[in-house]
Every structure is written in C-alpha cells, then in structure tokens.
Short mmCIF file of C-alpha atoms and ligand atoms in Angstrom, two decimals:
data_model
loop_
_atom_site.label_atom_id
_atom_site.label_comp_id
_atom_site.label_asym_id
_atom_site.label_seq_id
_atom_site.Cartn_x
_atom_site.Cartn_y
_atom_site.Cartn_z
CA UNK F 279 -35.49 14.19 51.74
CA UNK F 280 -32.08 15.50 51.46
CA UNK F 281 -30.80 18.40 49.26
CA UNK F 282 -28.26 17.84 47.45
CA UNK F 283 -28.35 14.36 45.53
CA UNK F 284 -24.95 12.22 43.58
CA UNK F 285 -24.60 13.48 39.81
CA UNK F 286 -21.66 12.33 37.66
CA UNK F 287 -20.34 16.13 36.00
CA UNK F 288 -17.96 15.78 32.93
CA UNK F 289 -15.68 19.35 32.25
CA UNK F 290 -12.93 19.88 30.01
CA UNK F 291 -9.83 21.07 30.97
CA UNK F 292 -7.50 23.81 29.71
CA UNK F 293 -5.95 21.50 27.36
CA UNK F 294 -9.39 19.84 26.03
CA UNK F 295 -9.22 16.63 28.10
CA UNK F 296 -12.62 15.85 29.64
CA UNK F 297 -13.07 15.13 33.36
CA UNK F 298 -15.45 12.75 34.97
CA UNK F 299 -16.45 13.26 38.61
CA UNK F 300 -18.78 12.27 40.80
CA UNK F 301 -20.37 15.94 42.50
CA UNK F 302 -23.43 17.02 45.29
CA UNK F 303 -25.51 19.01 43.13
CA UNK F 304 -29.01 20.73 44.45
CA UNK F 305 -32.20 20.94 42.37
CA UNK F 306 -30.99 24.39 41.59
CA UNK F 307 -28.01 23.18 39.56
CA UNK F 308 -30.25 21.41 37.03
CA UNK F 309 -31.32 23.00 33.78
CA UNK F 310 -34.79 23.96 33.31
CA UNK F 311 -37.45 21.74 32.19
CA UNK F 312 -41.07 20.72 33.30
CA UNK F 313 -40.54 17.50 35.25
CA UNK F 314 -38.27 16.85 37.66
CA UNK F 315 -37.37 13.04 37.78
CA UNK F 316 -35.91 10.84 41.13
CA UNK F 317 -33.64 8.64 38.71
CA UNK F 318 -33.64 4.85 39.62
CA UNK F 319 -31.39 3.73 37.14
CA UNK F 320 -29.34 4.80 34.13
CA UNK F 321 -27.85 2.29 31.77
CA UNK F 322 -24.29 2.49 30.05
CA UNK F 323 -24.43 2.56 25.51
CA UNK F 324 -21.60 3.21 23.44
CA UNK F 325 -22.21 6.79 23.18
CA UNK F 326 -21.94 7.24 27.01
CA UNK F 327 -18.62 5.46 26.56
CA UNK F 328 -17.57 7.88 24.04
CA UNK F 329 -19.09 10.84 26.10
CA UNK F 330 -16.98 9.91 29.45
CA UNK F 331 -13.58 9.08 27.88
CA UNK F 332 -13.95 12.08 25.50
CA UNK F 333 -12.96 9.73 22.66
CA UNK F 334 -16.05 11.28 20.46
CA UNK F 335 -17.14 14.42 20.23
CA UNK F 336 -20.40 13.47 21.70
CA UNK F 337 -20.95 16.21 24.46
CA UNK F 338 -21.97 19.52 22.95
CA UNK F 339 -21.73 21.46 26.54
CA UNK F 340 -20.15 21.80 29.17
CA UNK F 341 -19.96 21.17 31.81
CA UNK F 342 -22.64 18.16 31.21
CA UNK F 343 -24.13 15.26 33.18
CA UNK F 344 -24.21 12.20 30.62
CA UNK F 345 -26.14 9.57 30.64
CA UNK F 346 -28.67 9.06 26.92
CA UNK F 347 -31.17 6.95 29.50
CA UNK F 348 -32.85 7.15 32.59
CA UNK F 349 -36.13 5.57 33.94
CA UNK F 350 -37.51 6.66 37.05
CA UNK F 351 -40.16 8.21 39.17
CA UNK F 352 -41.70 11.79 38.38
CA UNK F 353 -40.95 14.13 41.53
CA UNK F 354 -42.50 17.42 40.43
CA UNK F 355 -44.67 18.07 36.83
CA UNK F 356 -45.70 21.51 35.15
CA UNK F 357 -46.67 19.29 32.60
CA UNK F 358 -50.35 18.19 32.22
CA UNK F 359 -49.33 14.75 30.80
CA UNK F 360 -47.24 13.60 33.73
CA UNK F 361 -47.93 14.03 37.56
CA UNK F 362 -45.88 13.24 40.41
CA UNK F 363 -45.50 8.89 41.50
CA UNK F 364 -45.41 8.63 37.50
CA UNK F 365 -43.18 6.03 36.42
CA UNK F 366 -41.11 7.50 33.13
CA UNK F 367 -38.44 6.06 30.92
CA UNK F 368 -36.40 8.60 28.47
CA UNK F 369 -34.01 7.44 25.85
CA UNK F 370 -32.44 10.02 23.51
CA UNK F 371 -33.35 13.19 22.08
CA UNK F 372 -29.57 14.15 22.30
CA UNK F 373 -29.79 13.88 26.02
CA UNK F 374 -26.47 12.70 27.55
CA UNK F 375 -24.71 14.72 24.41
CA UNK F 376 -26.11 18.47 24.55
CA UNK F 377 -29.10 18.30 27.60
CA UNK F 378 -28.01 16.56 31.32
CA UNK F 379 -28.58 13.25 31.21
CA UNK F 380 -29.49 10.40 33.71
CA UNK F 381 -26.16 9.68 35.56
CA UNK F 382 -28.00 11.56 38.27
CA UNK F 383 -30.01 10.81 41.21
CA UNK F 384 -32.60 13.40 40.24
CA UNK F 385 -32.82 15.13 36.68
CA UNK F 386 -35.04 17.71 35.62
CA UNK F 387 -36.30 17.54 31.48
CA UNK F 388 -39.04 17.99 29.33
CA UNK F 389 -42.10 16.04 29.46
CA UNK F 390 -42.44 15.52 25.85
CA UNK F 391 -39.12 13.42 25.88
CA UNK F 392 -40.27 10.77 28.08
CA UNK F 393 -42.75 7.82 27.91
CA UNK F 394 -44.54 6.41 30.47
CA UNK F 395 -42.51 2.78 31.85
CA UNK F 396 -44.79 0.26 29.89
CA UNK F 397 -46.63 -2.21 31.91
CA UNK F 398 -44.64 -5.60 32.57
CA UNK F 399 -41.46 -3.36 33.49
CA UNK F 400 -39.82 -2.01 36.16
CA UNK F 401 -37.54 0.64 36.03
CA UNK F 402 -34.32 -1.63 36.20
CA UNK F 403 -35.58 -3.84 33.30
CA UNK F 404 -36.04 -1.09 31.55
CA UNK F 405 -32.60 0.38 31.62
CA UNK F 406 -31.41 -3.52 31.11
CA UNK F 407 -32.90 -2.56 27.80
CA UNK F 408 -32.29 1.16 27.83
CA UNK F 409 -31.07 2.78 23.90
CA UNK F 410 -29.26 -0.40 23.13
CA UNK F 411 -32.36 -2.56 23.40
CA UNK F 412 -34.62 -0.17 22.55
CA UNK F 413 -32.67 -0.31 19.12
CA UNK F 414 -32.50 -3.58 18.47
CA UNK F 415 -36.06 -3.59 19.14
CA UNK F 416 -36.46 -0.70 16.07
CA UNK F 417 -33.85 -2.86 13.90
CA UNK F 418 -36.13 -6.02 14.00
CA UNK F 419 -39.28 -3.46 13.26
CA UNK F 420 -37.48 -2.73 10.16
CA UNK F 421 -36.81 -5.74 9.03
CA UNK F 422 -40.21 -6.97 9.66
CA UNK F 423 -41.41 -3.83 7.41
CA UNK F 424 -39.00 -5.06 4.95
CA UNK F 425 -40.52 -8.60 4.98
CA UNK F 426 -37.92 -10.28 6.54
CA UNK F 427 -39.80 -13.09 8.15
CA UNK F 428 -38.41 -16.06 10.01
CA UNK F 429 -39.44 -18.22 6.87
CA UNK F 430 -37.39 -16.78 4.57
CA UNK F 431 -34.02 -17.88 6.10
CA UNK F 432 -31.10 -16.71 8.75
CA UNK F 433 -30.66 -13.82 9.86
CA UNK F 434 -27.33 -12.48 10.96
CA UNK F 435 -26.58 -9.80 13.78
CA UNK F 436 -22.95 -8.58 14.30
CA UNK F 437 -21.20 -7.35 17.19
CA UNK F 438 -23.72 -9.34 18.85
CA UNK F 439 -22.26 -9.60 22.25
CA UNK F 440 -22.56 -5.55 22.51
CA UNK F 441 -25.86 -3.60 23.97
CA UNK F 442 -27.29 -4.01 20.59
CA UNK F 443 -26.59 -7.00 19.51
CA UNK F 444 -27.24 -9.29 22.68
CA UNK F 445 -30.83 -7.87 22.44
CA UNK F 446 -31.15 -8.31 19.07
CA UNK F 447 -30.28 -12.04 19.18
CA UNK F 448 -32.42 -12.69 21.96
CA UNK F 449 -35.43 -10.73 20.38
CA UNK F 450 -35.29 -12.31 16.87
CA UNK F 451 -34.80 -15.58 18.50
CA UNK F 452 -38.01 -15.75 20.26
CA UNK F 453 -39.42 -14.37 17.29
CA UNK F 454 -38.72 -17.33 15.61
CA UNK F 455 -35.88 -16.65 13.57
CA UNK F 456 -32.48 -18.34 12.85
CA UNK F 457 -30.03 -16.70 14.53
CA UNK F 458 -26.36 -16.11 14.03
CA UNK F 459 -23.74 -13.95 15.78
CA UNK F 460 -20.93 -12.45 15.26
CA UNK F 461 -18.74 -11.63 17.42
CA UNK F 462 -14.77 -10.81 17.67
CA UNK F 463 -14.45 -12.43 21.06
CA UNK F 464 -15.01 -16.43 20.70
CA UNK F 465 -15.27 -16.75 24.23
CA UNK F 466 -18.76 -15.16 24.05
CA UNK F 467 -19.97 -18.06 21.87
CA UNK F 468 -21.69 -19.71 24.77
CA UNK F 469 -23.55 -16.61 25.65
CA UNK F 470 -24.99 -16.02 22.16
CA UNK F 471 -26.20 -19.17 22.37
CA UNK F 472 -27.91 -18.79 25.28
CA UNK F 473 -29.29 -16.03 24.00
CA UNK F 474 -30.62 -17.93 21.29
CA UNK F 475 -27.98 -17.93 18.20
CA UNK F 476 -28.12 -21.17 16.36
CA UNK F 477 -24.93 -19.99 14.59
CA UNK F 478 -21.42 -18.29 15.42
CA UNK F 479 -19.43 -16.39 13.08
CA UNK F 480 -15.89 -14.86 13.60
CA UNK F 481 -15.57 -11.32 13.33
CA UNK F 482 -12.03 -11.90 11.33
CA UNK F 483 -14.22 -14.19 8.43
CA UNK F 484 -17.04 -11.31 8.04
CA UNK F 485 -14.18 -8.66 7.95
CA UNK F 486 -12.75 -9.89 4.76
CA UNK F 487 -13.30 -7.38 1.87
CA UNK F 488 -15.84 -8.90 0.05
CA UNK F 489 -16.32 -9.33 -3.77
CA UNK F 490 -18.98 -7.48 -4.99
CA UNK F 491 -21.35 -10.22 -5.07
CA UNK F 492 -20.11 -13.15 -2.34
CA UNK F 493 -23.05 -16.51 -1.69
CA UNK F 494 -26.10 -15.82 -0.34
CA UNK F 495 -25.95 -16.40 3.15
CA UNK F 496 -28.94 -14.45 5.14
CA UNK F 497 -31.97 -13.18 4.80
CA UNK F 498 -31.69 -9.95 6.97
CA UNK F 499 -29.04 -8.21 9.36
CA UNK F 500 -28.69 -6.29 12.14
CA UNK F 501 -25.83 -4.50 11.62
CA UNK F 502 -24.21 -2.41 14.53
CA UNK F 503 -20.48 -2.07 13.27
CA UNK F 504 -20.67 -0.86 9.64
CA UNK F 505 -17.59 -0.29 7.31
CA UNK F 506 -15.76 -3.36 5.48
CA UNK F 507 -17.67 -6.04 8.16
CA UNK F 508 -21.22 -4.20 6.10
CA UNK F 509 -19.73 -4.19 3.25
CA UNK F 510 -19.66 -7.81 3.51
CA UNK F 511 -22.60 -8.60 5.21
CA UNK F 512 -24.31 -7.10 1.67
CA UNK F 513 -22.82 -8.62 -0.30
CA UNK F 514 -23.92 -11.88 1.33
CA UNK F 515 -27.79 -11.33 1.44
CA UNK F 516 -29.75 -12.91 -0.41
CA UNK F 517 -32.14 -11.63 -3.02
CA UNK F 518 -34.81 -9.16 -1.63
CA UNK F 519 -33.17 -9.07 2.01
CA UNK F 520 -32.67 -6.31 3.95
CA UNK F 521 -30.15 -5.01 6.75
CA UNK F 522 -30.62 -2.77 9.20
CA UNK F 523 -27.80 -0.82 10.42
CA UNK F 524 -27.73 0.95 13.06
CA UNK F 525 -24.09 1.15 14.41
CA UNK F 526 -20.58 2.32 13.66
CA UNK F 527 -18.16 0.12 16.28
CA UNK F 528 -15.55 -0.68 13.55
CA UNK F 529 -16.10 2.52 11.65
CA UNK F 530 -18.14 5.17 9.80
CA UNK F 531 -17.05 4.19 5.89
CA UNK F 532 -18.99 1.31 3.96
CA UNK F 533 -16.48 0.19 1.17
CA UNK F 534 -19.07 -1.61 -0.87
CA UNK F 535 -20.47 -1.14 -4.23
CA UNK F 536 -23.91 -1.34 -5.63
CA UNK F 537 -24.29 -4.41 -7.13
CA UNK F 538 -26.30 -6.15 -4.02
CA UNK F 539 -28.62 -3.05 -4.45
CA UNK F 540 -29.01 -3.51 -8.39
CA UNK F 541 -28.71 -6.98 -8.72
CA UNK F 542 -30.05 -8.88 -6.04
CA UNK F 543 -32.59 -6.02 -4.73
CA UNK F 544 -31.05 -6.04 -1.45
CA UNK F 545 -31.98 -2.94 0.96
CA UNK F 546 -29.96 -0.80 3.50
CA UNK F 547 -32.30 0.84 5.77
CA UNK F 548 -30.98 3.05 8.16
CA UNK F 549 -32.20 2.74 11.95
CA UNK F 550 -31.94 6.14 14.68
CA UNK F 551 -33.48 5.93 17.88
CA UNK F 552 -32.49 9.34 19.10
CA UNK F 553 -35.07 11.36 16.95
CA UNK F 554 -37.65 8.31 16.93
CA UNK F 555 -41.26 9.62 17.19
CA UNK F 556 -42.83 9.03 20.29
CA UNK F 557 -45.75 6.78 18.50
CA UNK F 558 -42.94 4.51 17.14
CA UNK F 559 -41.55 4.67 20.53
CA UNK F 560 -44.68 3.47 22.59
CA UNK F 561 -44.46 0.75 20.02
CA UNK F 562 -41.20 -0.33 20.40
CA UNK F 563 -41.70 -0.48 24.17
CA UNK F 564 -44.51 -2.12 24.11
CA UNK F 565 -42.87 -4.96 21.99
CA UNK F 566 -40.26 -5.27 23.87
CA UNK F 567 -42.48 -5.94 27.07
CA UNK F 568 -43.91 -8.94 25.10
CA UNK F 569 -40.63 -10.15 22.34
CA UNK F 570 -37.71 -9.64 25.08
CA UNK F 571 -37.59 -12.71 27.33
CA UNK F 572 -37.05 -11.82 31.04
CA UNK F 573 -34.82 -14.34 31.64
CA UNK F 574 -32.60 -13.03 28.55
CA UNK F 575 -32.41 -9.37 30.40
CA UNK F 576 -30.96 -11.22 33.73
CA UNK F 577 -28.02 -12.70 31.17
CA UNK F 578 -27.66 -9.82 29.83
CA UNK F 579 -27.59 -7.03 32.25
CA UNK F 580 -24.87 -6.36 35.53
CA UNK F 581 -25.03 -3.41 37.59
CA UNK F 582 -22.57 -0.72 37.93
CA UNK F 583 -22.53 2.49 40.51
CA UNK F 584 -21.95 6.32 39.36
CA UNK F 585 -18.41 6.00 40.44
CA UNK F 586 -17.55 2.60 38.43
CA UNK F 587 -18.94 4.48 34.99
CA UNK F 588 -15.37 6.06 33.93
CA UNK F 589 -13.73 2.30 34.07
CA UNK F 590 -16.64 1.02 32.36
CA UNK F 591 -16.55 3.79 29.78
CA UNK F 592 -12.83 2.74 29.12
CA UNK F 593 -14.51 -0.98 28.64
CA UNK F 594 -17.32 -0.62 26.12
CA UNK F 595 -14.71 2.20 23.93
CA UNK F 596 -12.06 -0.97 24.06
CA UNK F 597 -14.89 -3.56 23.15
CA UNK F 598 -14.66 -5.35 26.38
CA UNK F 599 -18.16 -4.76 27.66
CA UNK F 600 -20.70 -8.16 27.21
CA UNK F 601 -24.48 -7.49 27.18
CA UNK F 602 -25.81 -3.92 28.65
CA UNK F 603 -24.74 -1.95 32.01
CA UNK F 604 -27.16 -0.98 34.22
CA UNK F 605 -26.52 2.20 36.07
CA UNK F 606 -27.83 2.09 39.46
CA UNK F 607 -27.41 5.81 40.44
CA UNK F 608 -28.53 5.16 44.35
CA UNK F 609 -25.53 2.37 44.83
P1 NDP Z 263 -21.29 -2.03 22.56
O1 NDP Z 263 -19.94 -1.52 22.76
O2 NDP Z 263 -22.04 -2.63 23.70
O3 NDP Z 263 -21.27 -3.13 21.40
C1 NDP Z 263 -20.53 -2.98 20.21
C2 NDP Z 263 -19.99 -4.33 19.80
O4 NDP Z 263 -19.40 -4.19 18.51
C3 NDP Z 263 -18.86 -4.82 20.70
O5 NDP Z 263 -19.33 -5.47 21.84
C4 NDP Z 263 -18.15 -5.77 19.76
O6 NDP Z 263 -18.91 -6.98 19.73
C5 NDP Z 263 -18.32 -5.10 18.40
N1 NDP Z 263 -17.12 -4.33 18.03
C6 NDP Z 263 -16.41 -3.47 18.79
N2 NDP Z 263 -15.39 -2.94 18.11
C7 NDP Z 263 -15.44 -3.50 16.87
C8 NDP Z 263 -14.65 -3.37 15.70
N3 NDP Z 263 -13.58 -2.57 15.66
N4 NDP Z 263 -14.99 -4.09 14.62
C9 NDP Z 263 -16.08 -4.90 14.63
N5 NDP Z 263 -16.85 -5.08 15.73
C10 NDP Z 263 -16.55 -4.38 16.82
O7 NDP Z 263 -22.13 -0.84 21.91
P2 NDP Z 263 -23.72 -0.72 21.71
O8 NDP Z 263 -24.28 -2.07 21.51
O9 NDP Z 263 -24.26 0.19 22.76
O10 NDP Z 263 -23.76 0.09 20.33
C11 NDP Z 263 -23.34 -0.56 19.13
C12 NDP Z 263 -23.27 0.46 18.01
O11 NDP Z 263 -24.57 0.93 17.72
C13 NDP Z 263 -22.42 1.70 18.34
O12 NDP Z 263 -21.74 2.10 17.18
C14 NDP Z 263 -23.46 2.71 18.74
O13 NDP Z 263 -23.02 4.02 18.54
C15 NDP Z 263 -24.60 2.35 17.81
N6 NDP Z 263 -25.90 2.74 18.30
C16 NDP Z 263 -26.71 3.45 17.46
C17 NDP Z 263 -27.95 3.82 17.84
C18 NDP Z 263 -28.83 4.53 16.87
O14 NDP Z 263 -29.80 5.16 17.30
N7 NDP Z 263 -28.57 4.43 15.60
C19 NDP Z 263 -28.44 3.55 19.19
C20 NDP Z 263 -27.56 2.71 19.99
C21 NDP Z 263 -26.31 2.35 19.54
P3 NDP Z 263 -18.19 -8.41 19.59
O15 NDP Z 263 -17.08 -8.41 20.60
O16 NDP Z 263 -19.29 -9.38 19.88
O17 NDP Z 263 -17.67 -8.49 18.19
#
C-alpha cells in the first residue's frame, strides 16, 4: 500500500482568499483521532460549496481538508467499538468546517462520530444520500412527530431539486404522501416528477411576500431555503401543520409574523443534523435503507473526482447543482 494518499487542502492566502488544491499527504499529516478510515467516497452539500469557494465562513482552521461526509472502510481502530474491514459512514459533527473532513483518500477521526454503514448500503449509496439525504430523512421524522400524515393533505418541499430536497420528494413520495416541488429552475419539472412530485410550483409564485394569513394550501413542508419563500410557505399551511426547516439557500431572515402560529396552530420545528444524537442517527439510517427507493438514488446522484470539487463548489453556491454529488476520492 502506498504512502502518501490524494487529499483536497484548502489555505487562505495573505489577503484572506481561500485556496483549494489537490496535495500527497502521509498518515502523519492527519490530525489525531482513534480510527483511521480508507475513504471510498465523499459526497458534495451546500456547506462544502460554501467551504471551497470561501463564500461562508464555514472553515474554522486552517489549513483544512473539507468534506462534512465520508463512508468508508476502517484501516486502523484504538477504539473498542470499531475494528479494522469495518464499514463506517460519518456525517457532521462540524467535520469539513473545524476537523479534516472526507475529501481524502484516508482520514483519521474519532470513533464516536461515525456509524456503522447500515445493511442494504454500500458505501457509494450512502454518500448518494450523505448530509443532504440524511436530512431530509430527519425533516420527514419531524413531520411525522408532528402528525403530518399522508391523509391529512399535500405536502410541499422547496428547493426541491437541491441535495435536500430531491431526497425529500422521493422519500415522502413513497411514503405515501402528495408531493409538490418547488423549484426556481422549470426545467427540473420532469425530474421532480420522477422523483415522485404530483405537483410543481415556481419559485417566483412562493417568493411573493405573503399576507399574514394566505389559503391553506399544505399540510406540512420541508423547507430548505427560509426567508420571504418561509415566510410564505406559513402562511399557507393549513391548521395544525407543521414545517420543517432545515435550510437557508435564499437567506437567513424569516419576514413573517405570528398569526399562522396563533391562529391556525401551525408549527416551525427546526431540523440540525450536525449535532444529531447518534440513536436518532441509527434511526434515520436505518429508514432511509427501507423509505429511499434505489432507483431514486441512481436519478439522483453523478460522480465527481477530488479535482472536479472547486467547479462543482462554484455550481451548488450558484444553484446550478441537480440532485447530490458523489465524491469518488479514488477517481
Ligand atoms: P443544494 O444547493 O443542493 O440545494 C439548494 C436548492 O435551493 C437549490 O438547488 C435551489 O433549488 C434552491 N435555491 C438556491 N438558491 C435559492 C434562492 N436564492 N432562493 C430560493 N431557492 C434557492 O443544497 P443542499 O440541498 O445541500 O442544502 C440545502 C440547504 O439546507 C442549505 O441551505 C444547507 O445549508 C441546508 N442544510 C442544512 C442542514 C442542517 O443540518 N440543518 C443539513 C444539510 C443542508 P431549485 O433550483 O430547485 O429552486
């Protein structure tokens, strides 16, 4: 086995511009943890976007490989819960932002951020699904604690051609629910509906400020682009639905008042996967195994290599990625 192994490095340079390039790195260049990992694939979410371009202030040191996923094959263990041939997917914990990430062929980190790859995956299908999926998978958990269930009417998911969304449509469709999109790019219309939305909405209608009280249109929401599109999406729930928002692509503010709170008992619950407790994590995975069909993930995923990522990055900042990128880090 050789050496040295392909990482992606980000720096800064003297005038706070971050570089991305593609570096030989040994097993003594990686930070200290109690498993190292032989990375099969990495997958490409917003964040990593943000990370790469330097557009958000996402990486916390320098210099830093990125990368929030990574699913692969345990090399080495000083833990007692994981021993080498283990198969191991990690998602979050502020990797990729402030700990090296998985745009690596080999990472070392610590054993209590991974979980094992669930049964009925392999290591690319996992990173098909990777924080984006993952997500979605937590936003229809929430709803379902909520009591949004496929009787009780449509539910919408926005910026649904993205990471998040595409999963989310597909999930909630072969749940059973009524499913509509929306999306600023009509030319994805055909792939939501393959996915399994019964219903397209523009991005331009739902980002009309909304009265404080507009008809009552759905019965839950994904949300993954907050501000004025939110605002709106509240204000068209109907009574005793509940959105789960998870996102920030068209901005951080929510211009909305509280009359779909007080008045039609609507609820905003708020969805992180980076902190998630493992328990709620095995969960997750395991339902995505069983509620994410596998011919969905082949729509929705395309492979990149460690030296495509900085064009890609460019792509998902500027909207322009469909579905999830897989990162194969041995292409
Ligand atoms: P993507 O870039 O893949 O998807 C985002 C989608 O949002 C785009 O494809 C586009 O969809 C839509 N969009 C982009 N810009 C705008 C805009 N200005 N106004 C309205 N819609 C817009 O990202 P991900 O799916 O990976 O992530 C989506 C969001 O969720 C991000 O904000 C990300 O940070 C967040 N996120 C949060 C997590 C958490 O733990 N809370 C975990 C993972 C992601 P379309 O063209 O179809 O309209």
């Amino acid at each position: 086995m050789s050496d040295t192994f392909k990482s992606l490095v980000l720096t800064q340079d003297d005038a706070g511009k971050t570089i991305a390039e593609v570096r030989q790195l040994t097993n003594d260049d990686l930070p200290e943890g109690d498993v190292l990992v032989a990375v099969d694939y990495s997958s490409l979410n917003y964040k990593d976007g943000l990370a790469i371009t330097g557009k958000g202030k996402i990486v916390r040191t320098w210099p830093l490989v990125p990368g929030i996923d990574l699913a692969g094959t345990v090399m080495e263990s000083t833990s007692p819960d994981y021993t080498a041939g283990d198969q191991v997917v990690l998602t979050g914990w502020s990797v990729g932002e402030k700990y090296w990430g998985g745009y690596s062929q080999r990472q070392r980190v610590r054993s209590k951020w991974l979980v094992p790859l669930p049964e009925g995956l392999d290591s690319q299908r996992a990173m098909a699904i990777g924080t984006a999926g993952f997500t979605s998978m937590l936003c229809v958990m929430t709803l379902e604690e909520a009591g949004v269930t496929p009787d009780k009417g449509t539910v919408l998911v926005t910026g649904a051609s993205g990471g998040v969304g595409s999963v989310a449509v597909a999930i909630l469709s072969k749940l059973g629910y009524t499913v509509a999109a929306v999306s600023g790019r009509p030319e994805t219309e055909a792939y939501l509906r393959q996915l399994g939305a019964a219903e397209f909405v523009s991005r331009e209608e739902m980002n009309q400020p909304p009265r404080a009280l507009e008809g009552q249109r759905w019965a839950g929401a994904v949300d993954t682009v907050g501000s004025t599109l939110l605002a709106r999406v509240l204000a068209e729930t109907q009574y005793g639905g509940c959105v789960a928002a998870c996102g920030l692509a068209g901005g951080a503010d929510l211009p909305t008042t509280v009359m779909p709170f007080i008045l039609r008992n609507v609820s905003l619950r708020g969805v992180d996967s980076v902190m998630c407790p493992v328990p709620r994590r095995i969960e997750a995975w395991g339902r995505l195994v069983d509620d994410l069909p596998s011919d969905a993930l082949g729509e929705i995923g395309h492979i990149a290599s460690l030296e495509e990522l900085p064009e890609q990055a460019d792509k998902i900042i500027a909207g322009q990625v469909r579905g999830r990128v897989i990162v194969d880090v041995n292409r």
